[in-house]
Short mmCIF file of C-alpha atoms and ligand atoms in Angstrom, two decimals:
data_model
loop_
_atom_site.label_atom_id
_atom_site.label_comp_id
_atom_site.label_asym_id
_atom_site.label_seq_id
_atom_site.Cartn_x
_atom_site.Cartn_y
_atom_site.Cartn_z
CA MET C 1 -17.57 -73.22 -1.95
CA ALA C 2 -18.67 -75.62 -5.07
CA GLU C 3 -17.54 -75.42 -8.90
CA SER C 4 -21.30 -74.92 -10.20
CA ASP C 5 -21.70 -71.11 -7.94
CA TYR C 6 -22.00 -69.54 -11.29
CA ASN C 7 -24.41 -71.86 -12.66
CA GLN C 8 -26.65 -71.28 -9.01
CA ARG C 9 -26.32 -68.13 -8.14
CA VAL C 10 -26.24 -66.07 -10.19
CA PRO C 11 -29.47 -63.66 -10.57
CA GLU C 12 -30.95 -63.16 -13.89
CA PRO C 13 -30.08 -60.38 -14.60
CA PHE C 14 -32.92 -59.43 -18.14
CA GLN C 15 -35.60 -57.11 -18.08
CA ASP C 16 -36.84 -58.67 -21.23
CA PRO C 17 -37.58 -61.41 -22.80
CA ILE C 18 -36.46 -63.62 -25.22
CA THR C 19 -38.10 -62.47 -28.08
CA ALA C 20 -37.17 -63.95 -32.11
CA THR C 21 -35.16 -60.57 -32.04
CA THR C 22 -32.69 -61.43 -28.96
CA ARG C 23 -28.86 -61.71 -30.21
CA PHE C 24 -26.73 -63.94 -29.56
CA CYS C 25 -23.45 -64.74 -28.59
CA ALA C 26 -21.25 -67.82 -27.10
CA VAL C 27 -18.26 -69.45 -25.33
CA TYR C 28 -16.94 -73.11 -26.41
CA GLY C 29 -15.30 -74.46 -24.45
CA GLN C 30 -14.54 -78.84 -23.20
CA PRO C 31 -14.95 -78.61 -20.63
CA ILE C 32 -17.65 -76.02 -20.22
CA GLN C 33 -20.10 -76.29 -17.13
CA HIS C 34 -18.60 -74.53 -14.95
CA SER C 35 -16.80 -71.48 -16.62
CA ALA C 36 -18.12 -67.25 -15.84
CA SER C 37 -18.35 -65.80 -18.34
CA PRO C 38 -22.18 -66.63 -18.96
CA ALA C 39 -22.29 -64.79 -15.05
CA MET C 40 -19.85 -62.42 -16.27
CA GLN C 41 -21.30 -61.65 -20.37
CA ASN C 42 -25.23 -61.68 -19.49
CA ALA C 43 -24.19 -58.64 -16.81
CA GLY C 44 -22.73 -56.58 -19.32
CA LEU C 45 -24.71 -56.98 -21.81
CA ALA C 46 -27.80 -56.10 -19.31
CA ALA C 47 -26.94 -52.63 -17.88
CA LEU C 48 -26.01 -52.11 -21.60
CA GLY C 49 -29.32 -52.59 -22.44
CA LEU C 50 -29.23 -55.52 -24.94
CA ASN C 51 -31.64 -57.29 -25.65
CA TRP C 52 -28.17 -59.65 -26.54
CA ARG C 53 -27.59 -63.24 -24.30
CA TYR C 54 -24.33 -64.88 -24.30
CA LEU C 55 -24.37 -68.62 -24.13
CA ALA C 56 -22.18 -71.98 -23.12
CA PHE C 57 -21.60 -74.61 -25.50
CA GLU C 58 -19.07 -77.24 -25.08
CA VAL C 59 -17.42 -78.36 -27.77
CA PRO C 60 -14.89 -81.09 -28.67
CA PRO C 61 -11.59 -79.90 -30.68
CA ASP C 62 -12.64 -81.55 -33.91
CA GLU C 63 -15.74 -79.64 -33.94
CA LEU C 64 -14.69 -77.05 -33.43
CA ARG C 65 -14.87 -75.18 -37.25
CA VAL C 66 -18.28 -76.59 -37.34
CA ALA C 67 -19.86 -75.54 -34.53
CA LEU C 68 -18.12 -71.82 -35.98
CA ASN C 69 -19.74 -72.25 -39.32
CA GLY C 70 -22.63 -72.96 -37.07
CA ALA C 71 -22.83 -69.89 -35.16
CA GLN C 72 -21.99 -67.69 -38.23
CA ALA C 73 -24.88 -69.37 -40.22
CA MET C 74 -28.02 -68.38 -37.41
CA ARG C 75 -25.23 -64.99 -37.91
CA PHE C 76 -24.67 -64.76 -34.03
CA ILE C 77 -22.94 -61.49 -32.97
CA GLY C 78 -19.31 -63.48 -31.94
CA VAL C 79 -18.30 -65.92 -29.98
CA ASN C 80 -15.70 -66.86 -26.96
CA LEU C 81 -13.25 -69.17 -27.28
CA THR C 82 -11.36 -71.49 -23.98
CA VAL C 83 -9.80 -73.61 -23.48
CA PRO C 84 -8.50 -76.37 -25.91
CA HIS C 85 -9.42 -74.03 -29.01
CA LYS C 86 -7.07 -70.99 -28.63
CA LEU C 87 -5.42 -72.31 -31.92
CA LEU C 88 -7.23 -74.59 -33.47
CA ALA C 89 -8.97 -71.02 -34.44
CA LEU C 90 -6.43 -69.30 -35.89
CA LYS C 91 -6.79 -71.54 -38.75
CA MET C 92 -10.45 -72.41 -38.92
CA VAL C 93 -11.79 -68.33 -38.85
CA ASP C 94 -12.09 -66.20 -42.54
CA ALA C 95 -9.72 -63.06 -40.85
CA LEU C 96 -7.09 -62.01 -38.32
CA ASP C 97 -7.02 -58.80 -36.32
CA ALA C 98 -3.71 -57.97 -35.47
CA SER C 99 -3.66 -58.63 -31.61
CA ALA C 100 -4.74 -62.59 -33.39
CA ARG C 101 -1.94 -62.00 -34.79
CA THR C 102 0.75 -60.46 -33.34
CA TRP C 103 0.10 -63.62 -29.90
CA GLY C 104 -0.93 -66.45 -32.22
CA ALA C 105 -3.79 -67.21 -30.35
CA VAL C 106 -8.15 -66.51 -30.60
CA ASN C 107 -9.67 -65.99 -27.80
CA THR C 108 -12.61 -63.84 -29.39
CA VAL C 109 -14.47 -64.34 -32.28
CA ARG C 110 -16.52 -61.99 -33.94
CA PHE C 111 -18.98 -62.68 -36.94
CA GLU C 112 -18.96 -59.35 -40.29
CA GLY C 113 -21.34 -59.08 -42.69
CA ARG C 114 -21.21 -56.94 -46.72
CA ASP C 115 -22.67 -53.78 -45.86
CA ARG C 116 -23.71 -51.87 -50.02
CA ARG C 117 -20.60 -50.84 -49.58
CA GLY C 118 -18.87 -53.97 -50.32
CA ARG C 119 -17.71 -53.48 -46.53
CA TRP C 120 -16.83 -55.46 -44.51
CA ARG C 121 -19.96 -54.42 -40.29
CA PRO C 122 -20.63 -56.05 -37.03
CA LEU C 123 -23.20 -58.08 -37.20
CA ARG C 124 -25.10 -55.59 -34.64
CA GLU C 125 -24.68 -52.75 -37.48
CA PHE C 126 -27.16 -55.27 -39.63
CA ALA C 127 -30.90 -54.68 -39.01
CA GLU C 128 -31.35 -57.60 -41.38
CA ALA C 129 -29.16 -60.73 -41.53
CA PRO C 130 -26.87 -60.61 -44.33
CA ARG C 131 -26.92 -62.36 -46.92
CA LYS C 132 -22.09 -62.66 -46.56
CA VAL C 133 -20.88 -63.80 -43.31
CA ARG C 134 -17.59 -63.50 -42.53
CA SER C 135 -15.14 -64.86 -39.44
CA LEU C 136 -13.03 -62.11 -37.08
CA GLY C 137 -10.73 -63.25 -34.16
CA PHE C 138 -9.43 -61.58 -32.13
CA ASN C 139 -7.09 -61.97 -29.00
CA THR C 140 -8.39 -60.07 -25.75
CA ASP C 141 -6.22 -62.26 -23.44
CA ALA C 142 -3.15 -60.59 -23.54
CA ASP C 143 -3.53 -57.18 -23.20
CA ALA C 144 -5.25 -58.27 -19.96
CA ILE C 145 -2.39 -59.91 -18.25
CA SER C 146 -0.81 -55.88 -18.23
CA GLN C 147 -3.53 -54.50 -17.78
CA ALA C 148 -4.50 -56.56 -14.76
CA LEU C 149 -0.70 -56.60 -13.67
CA ARG C 150 -1.17 -52.68 -13.88
CA GLU C 151 -4.20 -52.66 -12.19
CA ASP C 152 -4.40 -54.99 -9.41
CA LEU C 153 -0.64 -55.14 -8.82
CA ARG C 154 0.00 -51.77 -8.87
CA LEU C 155 3.54 -53.34 -11.09
CA LYS C 156 5.47 -51.00 -13.62
CA LEU C 157 6.49 -53.64 -16.25
CA ALA C 158 8.78 -51.70 -18.40
CA GLY C 159 12.13 -52.36 -16.81
CA ALA C 160 10.95 -55.03 -14.56
CA LYS C 161 12.26 -58.78 -13.21
CA ILE C 162 9.57 -61.40 -13.17
CA LEU C 163 10.09 -65.14 -12.72
CA LEU C 164 6.56 -66.51 -14.59
CA LEU C 165 5.58 -70.28 -14.20
CA GLY C 166 4.68 -72.54 -17.10
CA ALA C 167 4.98 -72.33 -20.38
CA GLY C 168 1.55 -73.67 -21.87
CA GLY C 169 -1.05 -71.88 -23.72
CA ALA C 170 -1.78 -69.19 -20.94
CA GLY C 171 2.80 -68.97 -20.52
CA ARG C 172 3.14 -68.04 -23.32
CA THR C 173 1.53 -65.18 -24.25
CA ALA C 174 2.01 -63.74 -20.56
CA ALA C 175 5.87 -64.14 -21.52
CA LEU C 176 5.69 -63.19 -24.80
CA LYS C 177 3.65 -59.90 -23.87
CA LEU C 178 5.35 -58.61 -20.89
CA ALA C 179 8.44 -59.05 -23.46
CA SER C 180 6.39 -56.41 -25.68
CA GLU C 181 6.06 -54.39 -22.24
CA LYS C 182 9.24 -54.00 -22.11
CA VAL C 183 10.29 -55.88 -18.91
CA LYS C 184 14.08 -56.43 -17.96
CA GLU C 185 14.84 -60.03 -17.48
CA LEU C 186 12.17 -63.45 -17.86
CA PHE C 187 12.09 -65.82 -15.87
CA LEU C 188 11.26 -69.54 -16.96
CA VAL C 189 10.87 -72.36 -15.29
CA ASN C 190 7.81 -74.99 -16.71
CA ARG C 191 7.86 -79.25 -15.73
CA THR C 192 8.46 -79.60 -19.53
CA LEU C 193 11.54 -78.24 -19.74
CA SER C 194 11.61 -78.39 -23.40
CA LYS C 195 8.38 -75.55 -23.70
CA ALA C 196 10.26 -73.01 -21.63
CA GLU C 197 13.20 -73.22 -23.72
CA GLY C 198 10.92 -72.75 -27.07
CA VAL C 199 9.44 -69.76 -25.42
CA ALA C 200 12.94 -68.14 -24.52
CA LYS C 201 13.50 -68.73 -27.82
CA GLU C 202 10.48 -66.97 -29.37
CA ILE C 203 10.93 -64.37 -26.96
CA ARG C 204 15.27 -63.84 -27.89
CA ARG C 205 13.72 -63.73 -31.24
CA ARG C 206 10.76 -61.12 -31.41
CA TYR C 207 12.40 -58.42 -28.47
CA PRO C 208 16.25 -59.66 -28.19
CA ALA C 209 16.35 -56.36 -25.37
CA VAL C 210 14.95 -58.93 -22.94
CA LYS C 211 16.66 -61.35 -20.86
CA VAL C 212 16.09 -63.57 -20.52
CA THR C 213 16.36 -67.40 -18.35
CA VAL C 214 14.97 -70.90 -18.23
CA GLY C 215 15.40 -71.47 -14.76
CA TYR C 216 14.87 -69.35 -11.85
CA PRO C 217 17.39 -66.79 -10.75
CA THR C 218 19.55 -65.71 -8.34
CA GLY C 219 18.29 -62.95 -6.24
CA SER C 220 15.52 -60.85 -6.35
CA VAL C 221 11.76 -59.95 -8.29
CA ASN C 222 9.60 -57.85 -8.75
CA LEU C 223 7.05 -60.90 -9.52
CA ILE C 224 6.29 -63.82 -9.75
CA LEU C 225 3.12 -64.71 -11.75
CA ASN C 226 2.14 -68.37 -11.60
CA ALA C 227 0.66 -69.37 -16.11
CA THR C 228 0.04 -73.01 -14.41
CA SER C 229 -2.59 -75.29 -13.68
CA LEU C 230 -1.53 -76.04 -10.48
CA GLY C 231 -3.51 -74.11 -7.00
CA LEU C 232 -7.01 -75.20 -8.98
CA LYS C 233 -6.88 -78.01 -7.24
CA PRO C 234 -6.27 -77.66 -3.01
CA ALA C 235 -4.08 -81.00 -2.93
CA ASP C 236 -1.55 -78.88 -5.64
CA ALA C 237 1.41 -78.71 -4.58
CA LEU C 238 2.42 -75.15 -4.75
CA PRO C 239 3.49 -74.05 -8.78
CA PHE C 240 7.43 -73.44 -7.63
CA ASP C 241 10.25 -75.23 -6.20
CA GLU C 242 10.90 -73.63 -2.46
CA LYS C 243 14.13 -75.41 -2.70
CA GLN C 244 15.29 -72.91 -5.24
CA PHE C 245 13.48 -70.27 -4.76
CA SER C 246 12.19 -68.26 -1.55
CA ILE C 247 8.89 -66.10 -1.59
CA SER C 248 10.85 -63.77 -0.10
CA ARG C 249 13.23 -62.61 -3.17
CA THR C 250 9.79 -61.05 -4.55
CA GLN C 251 7.66 -57.71 -4.18
CA ALA C 252 4.35 -59.14 -6.35
CA VAL C 253 2.78 -62.57 -6.71
CA TYR C 254 -0.08 -62.85 -9.07
CA ASP C 255 -1.82 -66.49 -9.20
CA MET C 256 -4.28 -66.26 -12.91
CA ILE C 257 -5.91 -68.91 -10.70
CA TYR C 258 -9.26 -67.58 -10.17
CA ARG C 259 -11.47 -69.56 -8.09
CA PRO C 260 -10.17 -70.46 -5.64
CA SER C 261 -10.03 -67.16 -5.07
CA ARG C 262 -6.76 -67.93 -2.30
CA THR C 263 -5.04 -70.99 -4.22
CA ARG C 264 -2.19 -72.21 -1.76
CA LEU C 265 0.79 -69.70 -3.39
CA LEU C 266 -1.36 -67.11 -2.27
CA LYS C 267 -1.72 -67.35 0.96
CA LEU C 268 2.19 -67.93 1.28
CA ALA C 269 2.71 -65.35 -0.67
CA LYS C 270 0.13 -63.15 1.60
CA ALA C 271 1.73 -64.75 4.69
CA ALA C 272 4.90 -63.37 4.00
CA GLY C 273 3.59 -60.02 2.99
CA ARG C 274 4.25 -59.76 -0.14
CA ARG C 275 1.26 -57.68 -3.67
CA THR C 276 -1.04 -60.60 -3.89
CA ALA C 277 -3.60 -60.15 -6.51
CA ASN C 278 -5.89 -63.69 -8.33
CA GLY C 279 -6.86 -63.92 -12.21
CA LEU C 280 -10.27 -62.00 -11.24
CA GLY C 281 -9.03 -59.08 -13.03
CA MET C 282 -7.72 -61.11 -16.30
CA LEU C 283 -10.89 -63.26 -16.72
CA LEU C 284 -13.10 -59.58 -16.76
CA TYR C 285 -10.20 -57.28 -18.21
CA GLN C 286 -10.20 -59.74 -21.28
CA GLY C 287 -14.33 -60.69 -21.19
CA ALA C 288 -14.46 -56.81 -21.21
CA LYS C 289 -12.98 -56.62 -24.31
CA SER C 290 -13.98 -58.70 -26.20
CA LEU C 291 -17.96 -57.36 -25.34
CA GLU C 292 -16.06 -53.66 -26.43
CA ILE C 293 -15.63 -55.75 -30.27
CA TRP C 294 -18.81 -56.90 -30.43
CA THR C 295 -21.02 -53.95 -28.98
CA GLY C 296 -18.97 -51.44 -30.04
CA LYS C 297 -19.76 -49.84 -26.44
CA ASN C 298 -17.08 -49.48 -23.20
CA ALA C 299 -17.60 -52.30 -20.84
CA PRO C 300 -20.18 -51.49 -17.58
CA LEU C 301 -16.59 -53.17 -16.22
CA ALA C 302 -18.24 -52.31 -12.62
CA VAL C 303 -21.38 -54.81 -13.67
CA MET C 304 -19.52 -56.66 -14.79
CA ARG C 305 -16.62 -57.74 -11.65
CA ARG C 306 -18.95 -57.88 -9.58
CA ALA C 307 -20.73 -60.86 -10.82
CA LEU C 308 -17.87 -63.34 -11.09
CA GLU C 309 -16.87 -61.37 -7.47
CA LYS C 310 -20.15 -63.10 -5.99
CA PRO C 311 -19.46 -66.03 -6.70
CA VAL C 312 -16.20 -65.43 -6.31
CA ARG C 313 -14.98 -64.17 -3.06
CA LYS C 314 -16.06 -66.85 -0.39
CA PRO C 315 -15.68 -67.33 2.58
CA GLU C 316 -12.36 -68.44 4.33
P1 ATR T 401 -2.77 -72.71 -20.47
O1 ATR T 401 -3.23 -72.54 -21.55
O2 ATR T 401 -3.88 -73.00 -19.51
O3 ATR T 401 -1.94 -72.51 -19.99
P2 ATR T 401 -2.42 -75.87 -20.59
O4 ATR T 401 -1.05 -75.51 -21.73
O5 ATR T 401 -2.18 -77.20 -20.89
O6 ATR T 401 -3.48 -75.20 -19.67
O7 ATR T 401 -0.61 -75.73 -20.19
C1 ATR T 401 -0.92 -75.82 -18.66
C2 ATR T 401 0.39 -75.14 -17.22
O8 ATR T 401 0.70 -75.85 -16.63
C3 ATR T 401 1.65 -75.95 -18.24
O9 ATR T 401 3.29 -75.15 -18.21
C4 ATR T 401 1.76 -76.95 -17.13
O10 ATR T 401 3.30 -77.96 -17.11
P3 ATR T 401 3.88 -78.99 -18.14
O11 ATR T 401 3.94 -78.31 -20.15
O12 ATR T 401 4.67 -79.16 -18.48
O13 ATR T 401 2.97 -79.39 -19.38
C5 ATR T 401 1.70 -77.20 -16.45
N1 ATR T 401 1.23 -78.07 -15.15
C6 ATR T 401 0.02 -79.03 -15.75
N2 ATR T 401 -0.13 -79.14 -14.63
C7 ATR T 401 0.98 -79.49 -13.33
C8 ATR T 401 2.04 -80.64 -12.28
N3 ATR T 401 1.36 -81.33 -12.31
N4 ATR T 401 2.97 -79.94 -12.23
C9 ATR T 401 3.98 -79.09 -13.02
N5 ATR T 401 2.80 -77.78 -13.72
C10 ATR T 401 2.34 -77.99 -14.19
#
């Protein structure tokens, strides 16, 4: 199934047309054209009965600031940020929610206006565009990681031993979040050793109770978590070295990649009888939380999941 299927196969979820009162959200990234977020978020917005739309824009990093200012000036409800914008945005928003401060990245921005009493309120609460507007940055990725591991793999994080592959943006957030969940031991493996060492150092400083090792475990683990991009392409190698670690030494495998829905890693794990899940849950939970931040309503999770699953699950 072609990657562009999110653009081709998703049925229009809205009954009402776009009018002069339609409100907008968007995702910015580069590249962006294969993003699943518009399909998921528009399904959610339609199910909530909102006359809002969620758009996707290809924004180069050197124009992120002007793109954020543009959305603010046009009184968008909010935006999501994806690769390569999550760190850059930290310095570009007017204020940071505790989630963005804790995890050091912004994937969700909510625009807020000043009400008559001088309080900042989400733009959805204003019938007429307020004069003064600010941007507030959140991070919904980190919570989505632990939620997906708990719900999709039935994994108990406290006390767990985890082999984490990848120490880029996603790997760092995962490592810190897992440490905050009181895992017992983390093994960090990354092609570029210095990045894994940097993450290990940060964990030792912030979460000293967690034992962190750079390199493969000698014994068994409860989970392998793939946060590298290896597996996105069919010809990719496995994200770990089978000479140094055997899949039979883990109980479960989570791959943050959701397309393809079954990577080489997940196939290997499944064949070895391990519990497996792909990154669809993470995508869903981070998006659901963003929707809740913007709308103030519970996200219609089942509807949003269905919008994602249609194009993601492909016949093998
Ligand atoms: P993201 O925000 O998705 O984490 P990233 O920060 O670019 O993106 O991180 C990509 C991850 O995949 C990194 O861990 C990267 O390893 P390096 O830190 O050594 O770059 C890993 N990765 C990408 N291509 C790889 C490859 N061919 N072999 C091994 N690891 C790879």
